[in-house]
Amino acid sequence: DSGVTQTPKHLITATGQRVTLRCSPRSGDLSVYWYQQSLDQGLQFLIQYYNGEERAKGNILERFSAQQFPDLHSELNLSSLELGDSALYFCASSRQGNQPQHFGDGTRLSIL
Amino acid sequence: AQKITQTQPGMFVQEKEAVTLDCTYDTSDPSYGLFWYKQPSSGEMIFLIYQGSYDQQNATEGRYSLNFQKARKSANLVISASQLGDSAMYFCAMREGLRYSGAGSYQLTFGKGTKLSVIP
């Protein structure tokens, strides 16, 4: 058990819809990272938050947004969903930047 | 150019034998870290081992060791005494810009992975 909690584990929805993925980092970890894993693109970094502030953006679409709350949990919002958004979305956390990132079990998103 | 290259899409190893999974990387940053993660068929990502660019010794964690050859820019994972439970995808990843601790942007760049199958 990595200590990182992601909900829900599975999500099935339709094109055009909006979903919210939730992540609770390990106790004491201030950094939260979101990654997307798809068959086409592999594992790609989306966005990072540190103690509530956005720190870095990767290959994140404009239809996607995220935030980190004062209790350090984070949410990834995906809107106007397309078939190509079907993927496994991971959240990871670390205490400081030079510490290993520990991953949650992921949310598997399926767009029908 | 790809930052992380894993040239072996799939590997087979006999149970109890050792196996080496290859990883080469590309960076101009003198401060970086290299990581290996295991992803079983159930999907979770499990952190295995870490090597910093300034570390003098090769990292070891139980049956996992990292063969770090800085001049060749390679960071191969060695699994000794393979077990059936080692069957999984293995990803090599790099994090650049480790010069400073703290809040910096330290996202991981992943390779495409190697699927390891352990044969009884």
PDB file of N, CA, C and O in Angstrom, chain B residues 54-107:
ATOM      1  N   TYR B  54      24.536  11.775  -8.658  1.00  0.00           N
ATOM      2  CA  TYR B  54      25.780  11.978  -7.916  1.00  0.00           C
ATOM      3  C   TYR B  54      26.099  10.834  -6.974  1.00  0.00           C
ATOM      4  O   TYR B  54      27.108  10.868  -6.267  1.00  0.00           O
ATOM      5  N   ASP B  55      25.216   9.840  -6.945  1.00  0.00           N
ATOM      6  CA  ASP B  55      25.472   8.707  -6.053  1.00  0.00           C
ATOM      7  C   ASP B  55      26.669   7.902  -6.552  1.00  0.00           C
ATOM      8  O   ASP B  55      26.733   7.540  -7.723  1.00  0.00           O
ATOM      9  N   GLN B  56      27.583   7.624  -5.645  1.00  0.00           N
ATOM     10  CA  GLN B  56      28.796   6.896  -6.018  1.00  0.00           C
ATOM     11  C   GLN B  56      28.562   5.394  -6.137  1.00  0.00           C
ATOM     12  O   GLN B  56      29.188   4.705  -6.937  1.00  0.00           O
ATOM     13  N   GLN B  57      27.671   4.889  -5.310  1.00  0.00           N
ATOM     14  CA  GLN B  57      27.409   3.463  -5.283  1.00  0.00           C
ATOM     15  C   GLN B  57      26.141   3.155  -6.086  1.00  0.00           C
ATOM     16  O   GLN B  57      25.199   3.959  -6.125  1.00  0.00           O
ATOM     17  N   ASN B  58      26.119   1.984  -6.693  1.00  0.00           N
ATOM     18  CA  ASN B  58      24.889   1.520  -7.334  1.00  0.00           C
ATOM     19  C   ASN B  58      23.841   1.219  -6.266  1.00  0.00           C
ATOM     20  O   ASN B  58      24.146   0.622  -5.231  1.00  0.00           O
ATOM     21  N   ALA B  59      22.592   1.626  -6.546  1.00  0.00           N
ATOM     22  CA  ALA B  59      21.523   1.417  -5.584  1.00  0.00           C
ATOM     23  C   ALA B  59      21.117  -0.059  -5.529  1.00  0.00           C
ATOM     24  O   ALA B  59      21.165  -0.772  -6.540  1.00  0.00           O
ATOM     25  N   THR B  60      20.781  -0.501  -4.329  1.00  0.00           N
ATOM     26  CA  THR B  60      20.244  -1.856  -4.159  1.00  0.00           C
ATOM     27  C   THR B  60      19.068  -1.790  -3.195  1.00  0.00           C
ATOM     28  O   THR B  60      19.061  -1.008  -2.250  1.00  0.00           O
ATOM     29  N   GLU B  61      18.052  -2.630  -3.484  1.00  0.00           N
ATOM     30  CA  GLU B  61      16.889  -2.766  -2.608  1.00  0.00           C
ATOM     31  C   GLU B  61      16.445  -4.221  -2.666  1.00  0.00           C
ATOM     32  O   GLU B  61      15.761  -4.648  -3.586  1.00  0.00           O
ATOM     33  N   GLY B  62      16.893  -4.994  -1.703  1.00  0.00           N
ATOM     34  CA  GLY B  62      16.522  -6.403  -1.692  1.00  0.00           C
ATOM     35  C   GLY B  62      17.035  -7.123  -2.925  1.00  0.00           C
ATOM     36  O   GLY B  62      18.226  -7.124  -3.201  1.00  0.00           O
ATOM     37  N   ARG B  63      16.129  -7.725  -3.701  1.00  0.00           N
ATOM     38  CA  ARG B  63      16.534  -8.451  -4.912  1.00  0.00           C
ATOM     39  C   ARG B  63      16.745  -7.523  -6.112  1.00  0.00           C
ATOM     40  O   ARG B  63      17.119  -8.001  -7.195  1.00  0.00           O
ATOM     41  N   TYR B  64      16.486  -6.242  -5.937  1.00  0.00           N
ATOM     42  CA  TYR B  64      16.648  -5.277  -7.032  1.00  0.00           C
ATOM     43  C   TYR B  64      17.962  -4.521  -6.877  1.00  0.00           C
ATOM     44  O   TYR B  64      18.302  -4.081  -5.778  1.00  0.00           O
ATOM     45  N   SER B  65      18.660  -4.380  -7.970  1.00  0.00           N
ATOM     46  CA  SER B  65      19.837  -3.516  -7.982  1.00  0.00           C
ATOM     47  C   SER B  65      19.843  -2.745  -9.289  1.00  0.00           C
ATOM     48  O   SER B  65      19.250  -3.159 -10.285  1.00  0.00           O
ATOM     49  N   LEU B  66      20.483  -1.608  -9.250  1.00  0.00           N
ATOM     50  CA  LEU B  66      20.523  -0.739 -10.421  1.00  0.00           C
ATOM     51  C   LEU B  66      21.971  -0.671 -10.881  1.00  0.00           C
ATOM     52  O   LEU B  66      22.844  -0.233 -10.118  1.00  0.00           O
ATOM     53  N   ASN B  67      22.217  -1.083 -12.099  1.00  0.00           N
ATOM     54  CA  ASN B  67      23.545  -1.021 -12.699  1.00  0.00           C
ATOM     55  C   ASN B  67      23.672   0.322 -13.405  1.00  0.00           C
ATOM     56  O   ASN B  67      23.242   0.481 -14.552  1.00  0.00           O
ATOM     57  N   PHE B  68      24.259   1.291 -12.705  1.00  0.00           N
ATOM     58  CA  PHE B  68      24.322   2.674 -13.167  1.00  0.00           C
ATOM     59  C   PHE B  68      25.669   2.914 -13.840  1.00  0.00           C
ATOM     60  O   PHE B  68      26.710   2.813 -13.199  1.00  0.00           O
ATOM     61  N   GLN B  69      25.626   3.206 -15.137  1.00  0.00           N
ATOM     62  CA  GLN B  69      26.838   3.525 -15.888  1.00  0.00           C
ATOM     63  C   GLN B  69      26.653   4.920 -16.469  1.00  0.00           C
ATOM     64  O   GLN B  69      26.073   5.090 -17.551  1.00  0.00           O
ATOM     65  N   LYS B  70      27.170   5.885 -15.738  1.00  0.00           N
ATOM     66  CA  LYS B  70      26.896   7.288 -16.045  1.00  0.00           C
ATOM     67  C   LYS B  70      27.438   7.700 -17.406  1.00  0.00           C
ATOM     68  O   LYS B  70      26.787   8.420 -18.164  1.00  0.00           O
ATOM     69  N   ALA B  71      28.645   7.266 -17.725  1.00  0.00           N
ATOM     70  CA  ALA B  71      29.257   7.658 -19.000  1.00  0.00           C
ATOM     71  C   ALA B  71      28.457   7.105 -20.186  1.00  0.00           C
ATOM     72  O   ALA B  71      28.370   7.743 -21.236  1.00  0.00           O
ATOM     73  N   ARG B  72      27.866   5.948 -20.000  1.00  0.00           N
ATOM     74  CA  ARG B  72      27.057   5.351 -21.059  1.00  0.00           C
ATOM     75  C   ARG B  72      25.612   5.802 -20.995  1.00  0.00           C
ATOM     76  O   ARG B  72      24.806   5.412 -21.839  1.00  0.00           O
ATOM     77  N   LYS B  73      25.259   6.543 -19.952  1.00  0.00           N
ATOM     78  CA  LYS B  73      23.894   6.981 -19.717  1.00  0.00           C
ATOM     79  C   LYS B  73      22.942   5.791 -19.710  1.00  0.00           C
ATOM     80  O   LYS B  73      21.921   5.759 -20.418  1.00  0.00           O
ATOM     81  N   SER B  74      23.312   4.813 -18.904  1.00  0.00           N
ATOM     82  CA  SER B  74      22.437   3.658 -18.768  1.00  0.00           C
ATOM     83  C   SER B  74      22.160   3.384 -17.296  1.00  0.00           C
ATOM     84  O   SER B  74      22.999   3.659 -16.424  1.00  0.00           O
ATOM     85  N   ALA B  75      20.998   2.848 -17.034  1.00  0.00           N
ATOM     86  CA  ALA B  75      20.550   2.564 -15.665  1.00  0.00           C
ATOM     87  C   ALA B  75      19.727   1.290 -15.704  1.00  0.00           C
ATOM     88  O   ALA B  75      18.497   1.322 -15.601  1.00  0.00           O
ATOM     89  N   ASN B  76      20.413   0.183 -15.839  1.00  0.00           N
ATOM     90  CA  ASN B  76      19.728  -1.094 -16.007  1.00  0.00           C
ATOM     91  C   ASN B  76      19.277  -1.652 -14.663  1.00  0.00           C
ATOM     92  O   ASN B  76      20.009  -1.585 -13.669  1.00  0.00           O
ATOM     93  N   LEU B  77      18.113  -2.244 -14.649  1.00  0.00           N
ATOM     94  CA  LEU B  77      17.578  -2.884 -13.450  1.00  0.00           C
ATOM     95  C   LEU B  77      17.952  -4.364 -13.475  1.00  0.00           C
ATOM     96  O   LEU B  77      17.694  -5.044 -14.475  1.00  0.00           O
ATOM     97  N   VAL B  78      18.515  -4.841 -12.393  1.00  0.00           N
ATOM     98  CA  VAL B  78      18.843  -6.249 -12.261  1.00  0.00           C
ATOM     99  C   VAL B  78      17.950  -6.846 -11.173  1.00  0.00           C
ATOM    100  O   VAL B  78      17.907  -6.334 -10.056  1.00  0.00           O
ATOM    101  N   ILE B  79      17.234  -7.891 -11.545  1.00  0.00           N
ATOM    102  CA  ILE B  79      16.414  -8.615 -10.576  1.00  0.00           C
ATOM    103  C   ILE B  79      17.063  -9.970 -10.359  1.00  0.00           C
ATOM    104  O   ILE B  79      17.245 -10.745 -11.316  1.00  0.00           O
ATOM    105  N   SER B  80      17.435 -10.256  -9.145  1.00  0.00           N
ATOM    106  CA  SER B  80      18.069 -11.539  -8.860  1.00  0.00           C
ATOM    107  C   SER B  80      17.007 -12.537  -8.404  1.00  0.00           C
ATOM    108  O   SER B  80      15.949 -12.151  -7.908  1.00  0.00           O
ATOM    109  N   ALA B  81      17.284 -13.811  -8.613  1.00  0.00           N
ATOM    110  CA  ALA B  81      16.408 -14.888  -8.127  1.00  0.00           C
ATOM    111  C   ALA B  81      14.944 -14.608  -8.454  1.00  0.00           C
ATOM    112  O   ALA B  81      14.098 -14.455  -7.567  1.00  0.00           O
ATOM    113  N   SER B  82      14.632 -14.523  -9.751  1.00  0.00           N
ATOM    114  CA  SER B  82      13.287 -14.150 -10.196  1.00  0.00           C
ATOM    115  C   SER B  82      12.217 -15.048  -9.594  1.00  0.00           C
ATOM    116  O   SER B  82      12.410 -16.264  -9.420  1.00  0.00           O
ATOM    117  N   GLN B  83      11.084 -14.424  -9.301  1.00  0.00           N
ATOM    118  CA  GLN B  83       9.937 -15.132  -8.749  1.00  0.00           C
ATOM    119  C   GLN B  83       8.748 -14.940  -9.691  1.00  0.00           C
ATOM    120  O   GLN B  83       8.703 -13.975 -10.461  1.00  0.00           O
ATOM    121  N   LEU B  84       7.782 -15.847  -9.588  1.00  0.00           N
ATOM    122  CA  LEU B  84       6.605 -15.748 -10.462  1.00  0.00           C
ATOM    123  C   LEU B  84       5.909 -14.401 -10.286  1.00  0.00           C
ATOM    124  O   LEU B  84       5.384 -13.823 -11.245  1.00  0.00           O
ATOM    125  N   GLY B  85       5.939 -13.876  -9.083  1.00  0.00           N
ATOM    126  CA  GLY B  85       5.307 -12.588  -8.808  1.00  0.00           C
ATOM    127  C   GLY B  85       6.021 -11.404  -9.426  1.00  0.00           C
ATOM    128  O   GLY B  85       5.506 -10.279  -9.375  1.00  0.00           O
ATOM    129  N   ASP B  86       7.183 -11.640 -10.009  1.00  0.00           N
ATOM    130  CA  ASP B  86       7.898 -10.559 -10.684  1.00  0.00           C
ATOM    131  C   ASP B  86       7.353 -10.300 -12.084  1.00  0.00           C
ATOM    132  O   ASP B  86       7.726  -9.304 -12.720  1.00  0.00           O
ATOM    133  N   SER B  87       6.497 -11.169 -12.575  1.00  0.00           N
ATOM    134  CA  SER B  87       5.895 -10.970 -13.901  1.00  0.00           C
ATOM    135  C   SER B  87       5.072  -9.687 -13.885  1.00  0.00           C
ATOM    136  O   SER B  87       4.113  -9.564 -13.107  1.00  0.00           O
ATOM    137  N   ALA B  88       5.445  -8.731 -14.729  1.00  0.00           N
ATOM    138  CA  ALA B  88       4.821  -7.404 -14.706  1.00  0.00           C
ATOM    139  C   ALA B  88       5.463  -6.547 -15.790  1.00  0.00           C
ATOM    140  O   ALA B  88       6.422  -6.968 -16.440  1.00  0.00           O
ATOM    141  N   MET B  89       4.915  -5.335 -15.955  1.00  0.00           N
ATOM    142  CA  MET B  89       5.585  -4.306 -16.764  1.00  0.00           C
ATOM    143  C   MET B  89       6.534  -3.554 -15.858  1.00  0.00           C
ATOM    144  O   MET B  89       6.211  -3.267 -14.697  1.00  0.00           O
ATOM    145  N   TYR B  90       7.695  -3.216 -16.402  1.00  0.00           N
ATOM    146  CA  TYR B  90       8.679  -2.457 -15.642  1.00  0.00           C
ATOM    147  C   TYR B  90       9.003  -1.174 -16.400  1.00  0.00           C
ATOM    148  O   TYR B  90       9.323  -1.216 -17.590  1.00  0.00           O
ATOM    149  N   PHE B  91       8.915  -0.058 -15.692  1.00  0.00           N
ATOM    150  CA  PHE B  91       9.151   1.238 -16.298  1.00  0.00           C
ATOM    151  C   PHE B  91      10.368   1.901 -15.671  1.00  0.00           C
ATOM    152  O   PHE B  91      10.503   1.950 -14.438  1.00  0.00           O
ATOM    153  N   CYS B  92      11.206   2.432 -16.538  1.00  0.00           N
ATOM    154  CA  CYS B  92      12.317   3.276 -16.134  1.00  0.00           C
ATOM    155  C   CYS B  92      11.852   4.724 -16.268  1.00  0.00           C
ATOM    156  O   CYS B  92      11.126   5.068 -17.219  1.00  0.00           O
ATOM    157  N   ALA B  93      12.228   5.569 -15.330  1.00  0.00           N
ATOM    158  CA  ALA B  93      11.804   6.967 -15.370  1.00  0.00           C
ATOM    159  C   ALA B  93      12.939   7.867 -14.910  1.00  0.00           C
ATOM    160  O   ALA B  93      13.821   7.439 -14.152  1.00  0.00           O
ATOM    161  N   MET B  94      12.913   9.106 -15.380  1.00  0.00           N
ATOM    162  CA  MET B  94      13.948  10.072 -15.016  1.00  0.00           C
ATOM    163  C   MET B  94      13.305  11.342 -14.507  1.00  0.00           C
ATOM    164  O   MET B  94      12.267  11.778 -15.009  1.00  0.00           O
ATOM    165  N   ARG B  95      13.960  11.943 -13.536  1.00  0.00           N
ATOM    166  CA  ARG B  95      13.563  13.245 -13.057  1.00  0.00           C
ATOM    167  C   ARG B  95      14.775  14.150 -13.133  1.00  0.00           C
ATOM    168  O   ARG B  95      15.828  13.813 -12.600  1.00  0.00           O
ATOM    169  N   GLU B  96      14.637  15.269 -13.815  1.00  0.00           N
ATOM    170  CA  GLU B  96      15.752  16.189 -13.999  1.00  0.00           C
ATOM    171  C   GLU B  96      15.648  17.336 -13.016  1.00  0.00           C
ATOM    172  O   GLU B  96      14.618  17.554 -12.387  1.00  0.00           O
ATOM    173  N   GLY B  97      16.754  18.067 -12.906  1.00  0.00           N
ATOM    174  CA  GLY B  97      16.736  19.286 -12.099  1.00  0.00           C
ATOM    175  C   GLY B  97      16.690  19.028 -10.616  1.00  0.00           C
ATOM    176  O   GLY B  97      15.955  19.684  -9.887  1.00  0.00           O
ATOM    177  N   LEU B  98      17.511  18.091 -10.131  1.00  0.00           N
ATOM    178  CA  LEU B  98      17.490  17.776  -8.711  1.00  0.00           C
ATOM    179  C   LEU B  98      18.498  18.594  -7.923  1.00  0.00           C
ATOM    180  O   LEU B  98      18.855  18.249  -6.817  1.00  0.00           O
ATOM    181  N   ARG B  99      18.941  19.678  -8.524  1.00  0.00           N
ATOM    182  CA  ARG B  99      19.986  20.476  -7.878  1.00  0.00           C
ATOM    183  C   ARG B  99      19.495  21.046  -6.562  1.00  0.00           C
ATOM    184  O   ARG B  99      20.230  21.209  -5.620  1.00  0.00           O
ATOM    185  N   TYR B 100      18.199  21.363  -6.526  1.00  0.00           N
ATOM    186  CA  TYR B 100      17.642  21.953  -5.329  1.00  0.00           C
ATOM    187  C   TYR B 100      16.543  21.064  -4.781  1.00  0.00           C
ATOM    188  O   TYR B 100      15.804  20.458  -5.532  1.00  0.00           O
ATOM    189  N   SER B 101      16.445  20.985  -3.479  1.00  0.00           N
ATOM    190  CA  SER B 101      15.317  20.277  -2.893  1.00  0.00           C
ATOM    191  C   SER B 101      14.157  21.248  -2.805  1.00  0.00           C
ATOM    192  O   SER B 101      14.253  22.394  -3.238  1.00  0.00           O
ATOM    193  N   GLY B 102      13.079  20.809  -2.268  1.00  0.00           N
ATOM    194  CA  GLY B 102      11.955  21.725  -2.103  1.00  0.00           C
ATOM    195  C   GLY B 102      10.904  21.561  -3.151  1.00  0.00           C
ATOM    196  O   GLY B 102      10.638  20.469  -3.625  1.00  0.00           O
ATOM    197  N   ALA B 103      10.351  22.649  -3.584  1.00  0.00           N
ATOM    198  CA  ALA B 103       9.085  22.605  -4.301  1.00  0.00           C
ATOM    199  C   ALA B 103       9.197  22.494  -5.797  1.00  0.00           C
ATOM    200  O   ALA B 103       8.196  22.399  -6.457  1.00  0.00           O
ATOM    201  N   GLY B 104      10.401  22.472  -6.341  1.00  0.00           N
ATOM    202  CA  GLY B 104      10.562  22.570  -7.784  1.00  0.00           C
ATOM    203  C   GLY B 104       9.726  21.611  -8.583  1.00  0.00           C
ATOM    204  O   GLY B 104       9.039  20.748  -8.065  1.00  0.00           O
ATOM    205  N   SER B 105       9.792  21.763  -9.876  1.00  0.00           N
ATOM    206  CA  SER B 105       9.027  20.918 -10.772  1.00  0.00           C
ATOM    207  C   SER B 105       9.804  19.644 -11.022  1.00  0.00           C
ATOM    208  O   SER B 105      10.842  19.680 -11.659  1.00  0.00           O
ATOM    209  N   TYR B 106       9.333  18.552 -10.538  1.00  0.00           N
ATOM    210  CA  TYR B 106      10.100  17.314 -10.598  1.00  0.00           C
ATOM    211  C   TYR B 106       9.292  16.176 -11.217  1.00  0.00           C
ATOM    212  O   TYR B 106       9.293  15.068 -10.712  1.00  0.00           O
ATOM    213  N   GLN B 107       8.651  16.484 -12.317  1.00  0.00           N
ATOM    214  CA  GLN B 107       7.856  15.428 -12.941  1.00  0.00           C
ATOM    215  C   GLN B 107       8.739  14.335 -13.502  1.00  0.00           C
ATOM    216  O   GLN B 107       9.891  14.555 -13.864  1.00  0.00           O
TER     217      GLN B 107
END
